[in-house]
Tab-separated table of C-alpha atoms and ligand atoms in Angstrom:
chain	number	residue	atom	x	y	z
A	187	MET	CA	0.000	0.000	0.000
A	188	ASP	CA	1.033	3.648	-0.440
A	189	ASN	CA	2.344	5.478	2.578
A	190	ALA	CA	2.204	9.119	1.412
A	191	PHE	CA	-0.634	9.557	3.909
A	192	ILE	CA	2.094	9.793	6.568
A	193	ALA	CA	3.108	13.132	5.095
A	194	THR	CA	-0.352	14.378	4.183
A	195	THR	CA	-2.580	13.361	7.105
A	196	PHE	CA	-0.783	15.634	9.558
A	197	ASP	CA	1.701	18.439	9.410
A	198	TRP	CA	4.602	16.016	9.749
A	199	ASP	CA	6.657	17.190	6.816
A	200	HIS	CA	8.285	19.479	9.321
A	201	ARG	CA	11.788	19.690	7.994
A	202	THR	CA	10.931	21.513	4.769
A	203	PRO	CA	11.961	25.140	5.448
A	204	THR	CA	9.244	27.790	5.212
A	205	ASP	CA	9.620	30.680	2.723
A	206	ARG	CA	10.854	32.905	5.545
A	207	GLN	CA	13.431	30.319	6.618
A	208	ARG	CA	14.570	29.841	3.019
A	209	PHE	CA	15.211	33.588	2.834
A	210	PHE	CA	17.296	33.520	6.061
A	211	ASN	CA	19.083	30.379	4.894
A	212	LYS	CA	20.221	32.249	1.758
A	213	VAL	CA	21.623	34.999	3.974
A	214	LEU	CA	23.351	32.430	6.198
A	215	ARG	CA	24.932	30.805	3.143
A	216	LYS	CA	26.095	34.179	1.788
A	217	LEU	CA	27.694	34.908	5.176
A	218	ARG	CA	29.283	31.438	5.017
A	219	ILE	CA	27.661	30.474	8.328
A	220	GLY	CA	27.426	26.670	8.432
A	221	ALA	CA	23.849	26.446	9.744
A	222	GLN	CA	20.408	26.313	8.158
A	223	LEU	CA	16.957	26.889	9.638
A	224	THR	CA	14.245	24.233	9.564
A	225	PRO	CA	10.898	23.995	11.379
A	226	VAL	CA	10.953	22.495	14.867
A	227	PRO	CA	10.235	18.726	14.793
A	228	GLY	CA	7.153	17.308	16.476
A	229	HIS	CA	7.101	16.447	20.167
A	230	MET	CA	5.625	12.936	20.024
A	231	ALA	CA	7.443	11.475	17.043
A	232	ASN	CA	8.660	12.555	13.639
A	233	VAL	CA	8.219	11.487	10.047
A	234	GLU	CA	11.063	8.946	10.238
A	235	ALA	CA	9.606	7.305	13.357
A	236	ARG	CA	6.237	6.977	11.630
A	237	MET	CA	7.930	5.472	8.564
A	238	ASN	CA	9.621	2.916	10.818
A	239	LEU	CA	6.207	2.156	12.321
A	240	PHE	CA	4.610	1.743	8.893
A	241	HIS	CA	7.249	-0.654	7.602
A	242	LEU	CA	7.469	-2.777	10.730
A	243	LEU	CA	3.698	-3.169	10.990
A	244	GLU	CA	3.339	-3.861	7.261
A	245	GLN	CA	6.020	-6.545	7.610
A	246	THR	CA	3.987	-8.446	10.234
A	247	VAL	CA	0.930	-8.335	7.959
A	248	ALA	CA	2.945	-9.543	4.928
A	249	ASN	CA	4.368	-12.365	7.075
A	250	MET	CA	0.821	-13.270	8.153
A	251	VAL	CA	1.669	-13.103	11.868
A	252	PRO	CA	-1.502	-13.961	13.793
A	253	GLY	CA	-2.955	-11.670	16.447
A	254	ASP	CA	-4.117	-8.124	17.050
A	255	VAL	CA	-2.270	-4.824	17.137
A	256	VAL	CA	-1.655	-2.744	20.273
A	257	ASP	CA	-0.539	0.841	20.799
A	258	VAL	CA	0.574	1.220	24.409
A	259	GLY	CA	0.912	4.951	25.078
A	260	CYS	CA	-1.233	6.234	22.227
A	261	ASN	CA	-1.536	9.878	23.347
A	262	ALA	CA	-3.678	11.811	20.830
A	263	GLY	CA	-3.593	8.904	18.382
A	264	ASP	CA	-1.233	10.061	15.653
A	265	SER	CA	0.667	6.763	15.534
A	266	THR	CA	-2.582	4.839	16.109
A	267	ILE	CA	-3.909	6.467	12.944
A	268	VAL	CA	-0.979	5.070	10.959
A	269	MET	CA	-1.602	1.647	12.506
A	270	GLN	CA	-5.366	1.656	11.899
A	271	ARG	CA	-4.843	2.785	8.298
A	272	VAL	CA	-2.485	-0.090	7.587
A	273	ILE	CA	-4.790	-2.589	9.296
A	274	THR	CA	-7.949	-1.289	7.580
A	275	ALA	CA	-6.229	-1.545	4.190
A	276	LEU	CA	-4.339	-4.807	4.591
A	277	ALA	CA	-5.769	-6.891	7.441
A	278	PRO	CA	-9.237	-5.622	8.405
A	279	GLU	CA	-9.896	-8.765	10.440
A	280	LYS	CA	-7.334	-7.581	13.004
A	281	GLN	CA	-8.335	-5.291	15.876
A	282	VAL	CA	-6.314	-2.259	16.944
A	283	HIS	CA	-6.198	-1.544	20.696
A	284	ALA	CA	-4.965	1.781	22.093
A	285	TYR	CA	-3.979	2.378	25.739
A	286	ASP	CA	-3.307	5.599	27.592
A	287	SER	CA	-4.192	7.435	30.794
A	288	PHE	CA	-5.402	10.236	28.488
A	289	GLU	CA	-4.170	12.420	31.378
A	290	GLY	CA	-0.462	12.399	30.525
A	291	LEU	CA	2.329	10.812	32.548
A	292	PRO	CA	1.726	9.359	36.032
A	293	VAL	CA	3.481	10.424	39.249
A	294	LEU	CA	7.154	9.769	38.586
A	295	SER	CA	9.110	7.177	40.562
A	296	ALA	CA	12.570	8.098	41.861
A	297	ASN	CA	13.963	5.988	39.018
A	298	ASP	CA	12.322	8.314	36.479
A	299	SER	CA	12.586	11.661	38.222
A	300	LYS	CA	16.374	11.258	38.508
A	301	ASP	CA	16.589	11.532	34.682
A	302	GLY	CA	15.127	15.035	34.857
A	303	VAL	CA	13.329	14.687	31.521
A	304	TYR	CA	9.638	14.290	32.379
A	305	ALA	CA	7.062	15.358	34.986
A	306	GLN	CA	3.618	14.167	36.045
A	307	GLY	CA	0.930	15.223	33.552
A	308	HIS	CA	3.381	15.827	30.691
A	309	MET	CA	1.852	15.232	27.259
A	310	ALA	CA	-1.743	15.077	28.488
A	311	ALA	CA	-4.127	14.530	25.549
A	312	GLY	CA	-7.767	13.616	26.166
A	313	LEU	CA	-9.756	10.717	24.758
A	314	ASP	CA	-12.085	13.286	23.150
A	315	LEU	CA	-9.193	14.576	21.006
A	316	PHE	CA	-8.215	11.010	20.066
A	317	THR	CA	-11.837	10.225	19.081
A	318	ARG	CA	-12.244	13.444	17.105
A	319	LYS	CA	-9.151	12.706	14.998
A	320	PHE	CA	-10.508	9.310	13.952
A	321	ASN	CA	-13.970	10.737	13.252
A	322	ASP	CA	-12.537	13.605	11.186
A	323	LEU	CA	-10.582	11.125	9.074
A	324	GLY	CA	-13.570	8.770	8.726
A	325	LEU	CA	-11.319	6.010	10.042
A	326	LYS	CA	-12.500	3.015	12.044
A	327	MET	CA	-12.242	3.802	15.760
A	328	PRO	CA	-9.784	1.469	17.546
A	329	HIS	CA	-10.664	-0.107	20.902
A	330	THR	CA	-9.523	2.394	23.513
A	331	HIS	CA	-8.474	1.500	27.074
A	332	LYS	CA	-8.359	4.564	29.301
A	333	GLY	CA	-6.410	4.261	32.557
A	334	TRP	CA	-2.979	3.715	34.065
A	335	PHE	CA	-1.082	0.867	32.413
A	336	GLU	CA	-0.811	-0.839	35.787
A	337	ASP	CA	-4.641	-1.163	35.807
A	338	THR	CA	-5.411	-1.802	32.134
A	339	ILE	CA	-2.503	-3.766	30.664
A	340	PRO	CA	-2.596	-6.948	32.793
A	341	SER	CA	-6.273	-7.661	31.995
A	342	GLN	CA	-7.132	-5.765	28.788
A	343	LEU	CA	-4.559	-6.899	26.219
A	344	PRO	CA	-5.780	-9.148	23.401
A	345	ASP	CA	-4.835	-12.823	23.872
A	346	ARG	CA	-2.532	-12.812	20.859
A	347	ILE	CA	-0.504	-9.869	19.587
A	348	SER	CA	1.074	-9.549	16.127
A	349	PHE	CA	2.446	-6.028	16.548
A	350	ALA	CA	2.999	-3.719	19.513
A	351	LEU	CA	4.066	-0.099	19.673
A	352	ILE	CA	5.373	0.602	23.166
A	353	ASP	CA	5.622	4.319	23.860
A	354	GLY	CA	5.369	5.116	27.573
A	355	ASP	CA	8.504	7.292	27.806
A	356	LEU	CA	9.199	6.284	31.425
A	357	TYR	CA	11.255	3.508	33.025
A	358	GLU	CA	8.323	2.342	35.192
A	359	SER	CA	5.770	2.408	32.362
A	360	THR	CA	8.057	0.441	30.029
A	361	ARG	CA	9.134	-2.003	32.750
A	362	HIS	CA	5.525	-2.717	33.645
A	363	VAL	CA	4.107	-3.326	30.154
A	364	LEU	CA	6.927	-5.305	28.494
A	365	PRO	CA	6.363	-8.718	30.185
A	366	HIS	CA	2.581	-8.614	29.588
A	367	ILE	CA	2.982	-7.749	25.915
A	368	TYR	CA	5.926	-10.098	25.313
A	369	GLU	CA	4.123	-13.171	26.640
A	370	ARG	CA	1.160	-12.594	24.296
A	371	MET	CA	3.225	-11.950	21.162
A	372	ALA	CA	2.960	-14.637	18.472
A	373	PRO	CA	6.166	-16.012	16.903
A	374	GLY	CA	7.276	-13.465	14.298
A	375	ALA	CA	5.416	-10.599	16.003
A	376	ILE	CA	7.252	-7.288	16.188
A	377	GLY	CA	7.551	-4.961	19.158
A	378	MET	CA	8.572	-1.396	18.363
A	379	ILE	CA	9.898	0.673	21.227
A	380	ALA	CA	9.562	4.388	20.633
A	381	VAL	CA	12.375	6.660	21.802
A	382	TYR	CA	14.874	3.859	22.422
A	383	TYR	CA	18.142	5.730	22.158
A	384	ASP	CA	21.534	4.029	22.377
A	385	ALA	CA	24.430	6.495	22.430
A	386	ALA	CA	26.913	3.651	21.811
A	387	ILE	CA	25.330	2.927	18.407
A	388	TYR	CA	24.272	6.432	17.444
A	389	PRO	CA	26.230	9.071	19.345
A	390	ARG	CA	24.689	12.546	19.173
A	391	LYS	CA	26.035	15.390	21.262
A	392	GLY	CA	23.553	17.549	23.160
A	393	LEU	CA	20.457	15.550	22.200
A	394	PRO	CA	17.582	16.991	24.307
A	395	GLY	CA	15.932	14.643	26.831
A	396	GLY	CA	12.641	14.218	24.982
A	397	TYR	CA	14.488	12.632	22.056
A	398	ARG	CA	16.133	9.927	24.142
A	399	SER	CA	13.995	8.905	27.182
A	400	PRO	CA	16.803	7.196	29.147
A	401	GLY	CA	14.371	5.220	31.323
A	402	VAL	CA	12.969	3.435	28.267
A	403	LYS	CA	16.382	2.035	27.374
A	404	ARG	CA	17.127	1.009	30.962
A	405	ALA	CA	13.835	-0.873	31.341
A	406	THR	CA	14.083	-2.463	27.884
A	407	ASP	CA	17.672	-3.642	28.312
A	408	GLU	CA	16.877	-5.061	31.749
A	409	PHE	CA	13.947	-7.010	30.335
A	410	PHE	CA	15.855	-8.435	27.369
A	411	LYS	CA	18.960	-9.400	29.369
A	412	ASP	CA	17.758	-13.007	29.691
A	413	LYS	CA	15.677	-13.221	26.467
A	414	ALA	CA	16.586	-14.822	23.151
A	415	GLU	CA	15.580	-11.714	21.176
A	416	LYS	CA	17.815	-8.720	20.545
A	417	VAL	CA	16.578	-5.125	20.405
A	418	SER	CA	17.904	-3.363	17.296
A	419	LEU	CA	18.099	0.367	16.809
A	420	LEU	CA	16.387	2.140	13.915
A	421	TYR	CA	17.416	5.608	12.825
A	422	ALA	CA	14.652	8.201	13.115
A	423	ASN	CA	16.542	11.500	12.812
A	424	GLU	CA	16.091	13.326	16.143
A	425	TYR	CA	14.589	10.150	17.582
A	426	SER	CA	15.703	6.546	17.571
A	427	ASN	CA	13.420	3.516	17.714
A	428	GLY	CA	14.114	0.045	18.985
A	429	TYR	CA	12.468	-3.120	17.704
A	430	PHE	CA	12.575	-6.843	18.302
A	431	ARG	CA	10.997	-9.832	16.583
A	432	LYS	CA	9.511	-12.482	18.855
A	433	ARG	CA	10.984	-15.952	18.390
B	778	SAM	C1	5.171	10.034	23.959
B	778	SAM	S1	3.494	9.843	24.367
B	778	SAM	C2	2.927	8.727	23.131
B	778	SAM	C3	2.973	9.283	21.731
B	778	SAM	C4	2.237	8.453	20.711
B	778	SAM	N1	2.643	7.062	20.731
B	778	SAM	C5	2.479	9.033	19.335
B	778	SAM	O1	3.288	8.479	18.568
B	778	SAM	O2	1.877	10.064	19.012
B	778	SAM	C6	3.509	8.828	25.791
B	778	SAM	C7	2.132	8.507	26.314
B	778	SAM	O3	2.219	7.493	27.302
B	778	SAM	C8	1.226	7.713	28.288
B	778	SAM	N2	1.680	7.027	29.514
B	778	SAM	C9	2.926	6.910	29.995
B	778	SAM	N3	2.953	6.155	31.104
B	778	SAM	C10	1.664	5.762	31.328
B	778	SAM	C11	1.049	4.936	32.318
B	778	SAM	N4	1.758	4.370	33.304
B	778	SAM	N5	-0.272	4.715	32.208
B	778	SAM	C12	-1.007	5.282	31.221
B	778	SAM	N6	-0.479	6.083	30.255
B	778	SAM	C13	0.857	6.313	30.310
B	778	SAM	C14	1.141	9.232	28.415
B	778	SAM	O4	-0.129	9.638	28.858
B	778	SAM	C15	1.435	9.703	26.984
B	778	SAM	O5	0.276	10.018	26.290
């Protein structure tokens, strides 16, 4: 299927300079200043991260991996929209499930607050906004599960999972959901971990906290220490994504 909808559904083509920026960029070049202006990237993900999502999910459909699709930490639904579009077009028998507090991040544990990146309530986006986006696009509404992961994930995941996007940003949120999702994943299923940044593989100086979520890597690496699967890093410009394929 085509994936141009990733660029056209939302204003995600954010690195194309505006007319004003193009003008200033000309001046910068004339002055031989080695910098160029581009629009600020999105806060939740960027075009590259959504492309990674598209290709990984499409791969599980092409490989006919059984099970449903889950988006754990769906926020306002922008990634869920990509997932539902792929599923509606290619595997309409599968269900898409989306989980979030719809109130932003929970109270931070000491393990998360020490990173100094996030705070309680960060990124709050309501279920009404999520619903409106799907209605406006005329897209099938996924099953939504409002609440803290600790309350919803143990009992409200589908029995079999073919693809999971895990995007909770925090150590505790990631640590809590991984075992529940992992045990329900079918062989060949893919888990994509948003904002999994590994400085040893992709060193970037001065990368702001929101583009690296250190707690996500800690919790993920701890979980996979005694597993057969390996988490690989995918380039996503300002972001990085991790993914693993269930054996
Ligand atoms: C970075 S945002 C998700 C962005 C979304 N996946 C996207 O691509 O647009 C992280 C989300 O995880 C949710 N979240 C984090 N920890 C949670 C928890 N323990 N329970 C419920 N929601 C949680 C937050 O409310 C927030 O909306």
